[in-house]
mmCIF file of C-alpha atoms in Angstrom:
data_model
loop_
_atom_site.group_PDB
_atom_site.id
_atom_site.type_symbol
_atom_site.label_atom_id
_atom_site.label_comp_id
_atom_site.label_asym_id
_atom_site.label_seq_id
_atom_site.Cartn_x
_atom_site.Cartn_y
_atom_site.Cartn_z
ATOM 1 C CA UNK O 24 -9.440 -10.230 -15.877
ATOM 2 C CA UNK O 25 -12.874 -8.623 -15.845
ATOM 3 C CA UNK O 26 -15.652 -9.344 -13.378
ATOM 4 C CA UNK O 27 -18.840 -7.781 -12.080
ATOM 5 C CA UNK O 28 -18.533 -6.508 -8.531
ATOM 6 C CA UNK O 29 -21.713 -7.050 -6.543
ATOM 7 C CA UNK O 30 -20.375 -4.829 -3.755
ATOM 8 C CA UNK O 31 -19.560 -1.845 -5.962
ATOM 9 C CA UNK O 32 -22.356 -2.680 -8.403
ATOM 10 C CA UNK O 33 -20.162 -2.156 -11.465
ATOM 11 C CA UNK O 34 -17.694 -4.039 -13.668
ATOM 12 C CA UNK O 35 -14.090 -4.020 -12.453
ATOM 13 C CA UNK O 36 -10.760 -5.306 -13.722
ATOM 14 C CA UNK O 37 -7.716 -6.929 -12.143
ATOM 15 C CA UNK O 38 -4.258 -7.041 -13.716
ATOM 16 C CA UNK O 39 -2.156 -10.036 -12.679
ATOM 17 C CA UNK O 40 1.508 -10.870 -13.208
ATOM 18 C CA UNK O 41 2.927 -14.160 -11.941
ATOM 19 C CA UNK O 42 6.525 -14.751 -10.808
ATOM 20 C CA UNK O 43 9.034 -16.237 -13.248
ATOM 21 C CA UNK O 44 9.154 -19.494 -11.293
ATOM 22 C CA UNK O 45 5.386 -19.885 -10.948
ATOM 23 C CA UNK O 46 4.823 -22.447 -13.706
ATOM 24 C CA UNK O 47 7.813 -24.566 -12.607
ATOM 25 C CA UNK O 48 6.953 -24.782 -8.918
ATOM 26 C CA UNK O 49 4.150 -25.541 -6.516
ATOM 27 C CA UNK O 50 5.126 -22.940 -3.934
ATOM 28 C CA UNK O 51 2.859 -20.168 -2.656
ATOM 29 C CA UNK O 52 3.829 -16.511 -3.042
ATOM 30 C CA UNK O 53 3.273 -13.159 -1.311
ATOM 31 C CA UNK O 54 1.054 -10.739 -3.213
ATOM 32 C CA UNK O 55 1.734 -7.092 -4.025
ATOM 33 C CA UNK O 56 -1.477 -5.126 -4.600
ATOM 34 C CA UNK O 57 -1.122 -1.919 -6.590
ATOM 35 C CA UNK O 58 -3.879 0.641 -6.169
ATOM 36 C CA UNK O 59 -4.427 2.746 -9.312
ATOM 37 C CA UNK O 60 -3.151 -0.200 -11.308
ATOM 38 C CA UNK O 61 -3.647 1.610 -14.605
ATOM 39 C CA UNK O 62 -0.762 3.893 -13.566
ATOM 40 C CA UNK O 63 1.450 1.562 -11.573
ATOM 41 C CA UNK O 64 1.107 -1.989 -12.849
ATOM 42 C CA UNK O 65 3.873 -1.947 -15.461
ATOM 43 C CA UNK O 66 6.553 -0.339 -13.323
ATOM 44 C CA UNK O 67 5.381 -2.412 -10.336
ATOM 45 C CA UNK O 68 5.910 -5.651 -12.255
ATOM 46 C CA UNK O 69 9.314 -4.469 -13.443
ATOM 47 C CA UNK O 70 10.436 -3.454 -9.946
ATOM 48 C CA UNK O 71 9.228 -6.702 -8.361
ATOM 49 C CA UNK O 72 10.931 -8.832 -11.023
ATOM 50 C CA UNK O 73 14.226 -6.946 -10.922
ATOM 51 C CA UNK O 74 14.478 -6.971 -7.134
ATOM 52 C CA UNK O 75 13.496 -10.645 -6.879
ATOM 53 C CA UNK O 76 16.073 -11.615 -9.500
ATOM 54 C CA UNK O 77 18.704 -9.838 -7.398
ATOM 55 C CA UNK O 78 17.588 -11.724 -4.294
ATOM 56 C CA UNK O 79 16.563 -8.527 -2.516
ATOM 57 C CA UNK O 80 12.898 -9.462 -2.085
ATOM 58 C CA UNK O 81 10.940 -12.708 -2.509
ATOM 59 C CA UNK O 82 9.186 -13.405 -5.783
ATOM 60 C CA UNK O 83 5.764 -11.783 -5.788
ATOM 61 C CA UNK O 84 2.415 -12.192 -7.453
ATOM 62 C CA UNK O 85 1.613 -8.643 -8.595
ATOM 63 C CA UNK O 86 -2.015 -7.530 -8.787
ATOM 64 C CA UNK O 87 -3.063 -4.182 -10.193
ATOM 65 C CA UNK O 88 -6.446 -2.732 -9.231
ATOM 66 C CA UNK O 89 -7.256 -0.150 -11.905
ATOM 67 C CA UNK O 90 -9.404 2.849 -11.128
ATOM 68 C CA UNK O 91 -10.674 5.905 -12.979
ATOM 69 C CA UNK O 92 -11.238 9.560 -12.203
ATOM 70 C CA UNK O 93 -14.962 8.828 -12.034
ATOM 71 C CA UNK O 94 -14.693 6.444 -9.056
ATOM 72 C CA UNK O 95 -11.281 7.062 -7.478
ATOM 73 C CA UNK O 96 -12.324 9.630 -4.865
ATOM 74 C CA UNK O 97 -15.395 7.561 -4.019
ATOM 75 C CA UNK O 98 -13.394 4.354 -3.530
ATOM 76 C CA UNK O 99 -10.513 5.860 -1.595
ATOM 77 C CA UNK O 100 -12.255 8.562 0.438
ATOM 78 C CA UNK O 101 -15.954 9.359 0.367
ATOM 79 C CA UNK O 102 -17.224 5.755 0.327
ATOM 80 C CA UNK O 103 -14.092 3.838 1.214
ATOM 81 C CA UNK O 104 -15.892 1.248 3.367
ATOM 82 C CA UNK O 105 -17.475 -0.271 0.265
ATOM 83 C CA UNK O 106 -14.081 -0.384 -1.421
ATOM 84 C CA UNK O 107 -12.571 -2.089 1.628
ATOM 85 C CA UNK O 108 -15.303 -4.723 1.444
ATOM 86 C CA UNK O 109 -14.581 -5.051 -2.278
ATOM 87 C CA UNK O 110 -10.948 -5.800 -1.446
ATOM 88 C CA UNK O 111 -11.749 -8.246 1.338
ATOM 89 C CA UNK O 112 -14.655 -10.153 -0.126
ATOM 90 C CA UNK O 113 -14.019 -10.026 -3.858
ATOM 91 C CA UNK O 114 -10.442 -9.138 -4.824
ATOM 92 C CA UNK O 115 -8.723 -11.266 -2.177
ATOM 93 C CA UNK O 116 -11.177 -14.102 -2.779
ATOM 94 C CA UNK O 117 -10.498 -14.122 -6.530
ATOM 95 C CA UNK O 118 -6.718 -13.969 -6.156
ATOM 96 C CA UNK O 119 -6.593 -16.596 -3.407
ATOM 97 C CA UNK O 120 -8.855 -18.957 -5.364
ATOM 98 C CA UNK O 121 -7.078 -18.673 -8.713
ATOM 99 C CA UNK O 122 -3.440 -18.325 -7.686
ATOM 100 C CA UNK O 123 -1.079 -19.777 -5.111
ATOM 101 C CA UNK O 124 -1.045 -16.834 -2.710
ATOM 102 C CA UNK O 125 0.440 -17.400 0.740
ATOM 103 C CA UNK O 126 -1.654 -14.859 2.644
ATOM 104 C CA UNK O 127 1.081 -12.225 2.961
ATOM 105 C CA UNK O 128 -0.164 -9.023 1.344
ATOM 106 C CA UNK O 129 1.559 -5.732 0.558
ATOM 107 C CA UNK O 130 -0.310 -2.670 -0.682
ATOM 108 C CA UNK O 131 1.158 0.226 -2.633
ATOM 109 C CA UNK O 132 -0.585 3.556 -3.088
ATOM 110 C CA UNK O 133 0.320 7.004 -4.361
ATOM 111 C CA UNK O 134 -1.224 10.298 -3.277
ATOM 112 C CA UNK O 135 -4.875 9.727 -2.264
ATOM 113 C CA UNK O 136 -4.294 5.957 -2.506
ATOM 114 C CA UNK O 137 -1.290 6.373 -0.177
ATOM 115 C CA UNK O 138 -3.454 8.115 2.421
ATOM 116 C CA UNK O 139 -6.041 5.338 2.084
ATOM 117 C CA UNK O 140 -3.330 2.692 2.534
ATOM 118 C CA UNK O 141 -2.031 4.330 5.712
ATOM 119 C CA UNK O 142 -5.539 4.624 7.121
ATOM 120 C CA UNK O 143 -5.947 0.873 6.627
ATOM 121 C CA UNK O 144 -3.086 0.310 9.079
ATOM 122 C CA UNK O 145 -5.171 1.870 11.840
ATOM 123 C CA UNK O 146 -8.646 0.802 10.790
ATOM 124 C CA UNK O 147 -8.034 -2.659 9.271
ATOM 125 C CA UNK O 148 -4.464 -3.629 10.214
ATOM 126 C CA UNK O 149 -4.812 -7.311 9.328
ATOM 127 C CA UNK O 150 -5.632 -6.691 5.642
ATOM 128 C CA UNK O 151 -2.045 -5.887 4.646
ATOM 129 C CA UNK O 152 1.079 -6.697 6.627
ATOM 130 C CA UNK O 153 3.147 -4.251 4.552
ATOM 131 C CA UNK O 154 2.285 -0.768 3.290
ATOM 132 C CA UNK O 155 4.183 1.425 0.821
ATOM 133 C CA UNK O 156 2.776 4.951 0.629
ATOM 134 C CA UNK O 157 4.131 7.578 -1.777
ATOM 135 C CA UNK O 158 3.221 11.218 -1.132
ATOM 136 C CA UNK O 159 0.237 10.701 1.203
ATOM 137 C CA UNK O 160 -1.773 13.928 1.750
ATOM 138 C CA UNK O 161 -2.257 13.617 5.512
ATOM 139 C CA UNK O 162 -3.507 17.140 6.162
ATOM 140 C CA UNK O 163 -6.587 17.216 8.394
ATOM 141 C CA UNK O 164 -6.124 13.537 9.329
ATOM 142 C CA UNK O 165 -2.509 13.502 10.537
ATOM 143 C CA UNK O 166 -3.360 13.826 14.242
ATOM 144 C CA UNK O 167 -6.326 11.446 14.162
ATOM 145 C CA UNK O 168 -4.337 8.863 12.183
ATOM 146 C CA UNK O 169 -1.440 9.103 14.620
ATOM 147 C CA UNK O 170 -3.729 8.669 17.612
ATOM 148 C CA UNK O 171 -5.589 5.784 15.976
ATOM 149 C CA UNK O 172 -2.350 3.951 15.239
ATOM 150 C CA UNK O 173 -1.034 4.427 18.737
ATOM 151 C CA UNK O 174 -4.328 3.318 20.279
ATOM 152 C CA UNK O 175 -4.606 0.300 18.003
ATOM 153 C CA UNK O 176 -1.249 -1.041 19.078
ATOM 154 C CA UNK O 177 -1.738 -0.171 22.753
ATOM 155 C CA UNK O 178 -4.543 -2.714 22.730
ATOM 156 C CA UNK O 179 -1.985 -5.534 22.743
ATOM 157 C CA UNK O 180 -2.436 -6.686 19.172
ATOM 158 C CA UNK O 181 -0.601 -9.852 18.182
ATOM 159 C CA UNK O 182 0.108 -8.686 14.631
ATOM 160 C CA UNK O 183 2.826 -6.505 13.152
ATOM 161 C CA UNK O 184 2.690 -4.025 10.307
ATOM 162 C CA UNK O 185 5.536 -2.601 8.291
ATOM 163 C CA UNK O 186 5.246 0.709 6.496
ATOM 164 C CA UNK O 187 7.491 2.805 4.283
ATOM 165 C CA UNK O 188 6.216 6.254 3.334
ATOM 166 C CA UNK O 189 7.719 9.124 1.400
ATOM 167 C CA UNK O 190 7.267 12.731 0.400
ATOM 168 C CA UNK O 191 8.607 14.638 -2.594
ATOM 169 C CA UNK O 192 9.873 18.221 -2.547
ATOM 170 C CA UNK O 193 7.547 20.478 -0.510
ATOM 171 C CA UNK O 194 7.210 22.914 -3.407
ATOM 172 C CA UNK O 195 5.651 20.124 -5.446
ATOM 173 C CA UNK O 196 3.607 18.561 -2.641
ATOM 174 C CA UNK O 197 2.350 21.827 -1.169
ATOM 175 C CA UNK O 198 3.034 23.443 2.199
ATOM 176 C CA UNK O 199 -0.027 21.941 3.916
ATOM 177 C CA UNK O 200 0.861 18.410 2.834
ATOM 178 C CA UNK O 201 4.500 18.823 3.875
ATOM 179 C CA UNK O 202 3.526 20.242 7.277
ATOM 180 C CA UNK O 203 1.127 17.373 8.010
ATOM 181 C CA UNK O 204 3.758 14.836 6.940
ATOM 182 C CA UNK O 205 6.300 16.391 9.318
ATOM 183 C CA UNK O 206 3.819 16.455 12.190
ATOM 184 C CA UNK O 207 2.914 12.802 11.645
ATOM 185 C CA UNK O 208 6.518 11.584 11.488
ATOM 186 C CA UNK O 209 7.464 13.558 14.593
ATOM 187 C CA UNK O 210 4.574 11.973 16.436
ATOM 188 C CA UNK O 211 5.615 8.474 15.403
ATOM 189 C CA UNK O 212 9.191 9.211 16.422
ATOM 190 C CA UNK O 213 8.130 10.473 19.833
ATOM 191 C CA UNK O 214 5.699 7.632 20.563
ATOM 192 C CA UNK O 215 6.400 4.700 18.221
ATOM 193 C CA UNK O 216 3.878 1.836 18.401
ATOM 194 C CA UNK O 217 5.769 -1.319 19.348
ATOM 195 C CA UNK O 218 4.134 -3.533 16.703
ATOM 196 C CA UNK O 219 4.685 -1.041 13.878
ATOM 197 C CA UNK O 220 7.984 -1.075 12.007
ATOM 198 C CA UNK O 221 8.233 2.075 9.958
ATOM 199 C CA UNK O 222 10.561 4.230 7.922
ATOM 200 C CA UNK O 223 10.044 7.448 6.018
ATOM 201 C CA UNK O 224 12.107 9.316 3.468
ATOM 202 C CA UNK O 225 12.002 12.765 1.946
ATOM 203 C CA UNK O 226 12.701 12.683 -1.794
ATOM 204 C CA UNK O 227 13.505 16.334 -2.318
ATOM 205 C CA UNK O 228 14.798 15.603 -5.808
ATOM 206 C CA UNK O 229 11.364 14.331 -6.899
ATOM 207 C CA UNK O 230 8.022 15.877 -7.777
ATOM 208 C CA UNK O 231 4.668 14.640 -6.559
ATOM 209 C CA UNK O 232 4.257 12.568 -9.735
ATOM 210 C CA UNK O 233 7.803 11.296 -10.222
ATOM 211 C CA UNK O 234 7.954 10.254 -6.565
ATOM 212 C CA UNK O 235 5.873 7.161 -7.164
ATOM 213 C CA UNK O 236 8.690 5.460 -9.105
ATOM 214 C CA UNK O 237 11.474 5.532 -6.480
ATOM 215 C CA UNK O 238 8.993 5.080 -3.630
ATOM 216 C CA UNK O 239 7.770 1.742 -4.952
ATOM 217 C CA UNK O 240 11.248 0.515 -5.884
ATOM 218 C CA UNK O 241 12.888 1.391 -2.567
ATOM 219 C CA UNK O 242 9.718 0.636 -0.654
ATOM 220 C CA UNK O 243 9.703 -3.000 -1.718
ATOM 221 C CA UNK O 244 13.242 -3.424 -0.447
ATOM 222 C CA UNK O 245 12.486 -1.598 2.790
ATOM 223 C CA UNK O 246 9.343 -3.472 3.803
ATOM 224 C CA UNK O 247 10.917 -6.843 3.085
ATOM 225 C CA UNK O 248 14.172 -5.988 4.862
ATOM 226 C CA UNK O 249 12.508 -4.502 7.937
ATOM 227 C CA UNK O 250 12.292 -6.791 10.919
ATOM 228 C CA UNK O 251 9.513 -6.371 13.513
#
């Protein structure tokens, strides 16, 4: 569907796939939001359908949020606050008004979108209860993100977040990215926030690009199997 975003001041598109049972039921469903939907929508729909049919995850409404090289860095980094408002006030509002969403949201991001998704856990932890992040480049923010997460949950929050994040082979990701990833995971291991359920995996048989396929597939199973 196409609509004009008043927050971003430009036309935007949403891709939507409904569960197999949607037309035969009146139930409400969790929603999987795929950042960079132009890259991830098709394999996201396939993964969600396959895993739901096997009983490994609940049926999901899948929503792709396409981007472009012209606006991606702006939305996910340099002017991300406007994009967060776009998600809160426009995307969620459209999906919740048009479809039977139950308020449980999962976000999936790869690369820069993965870093953005992990930052949301610290800055806006109630937006998404589950985060799947493939190959996040955490260099230069790894320490601040770790501290922000730990501080956020020390404040006695009454919510839980679940996150699954991955990294491909260091030769493909780059030494700086791999080092920041290791530092971040060691910090979480040493001082795990009580309200954060998390798991990470190294996919040394994957490249930075191919990593987004297994990360989404396994990530869906992980964040729905994790218990807070």
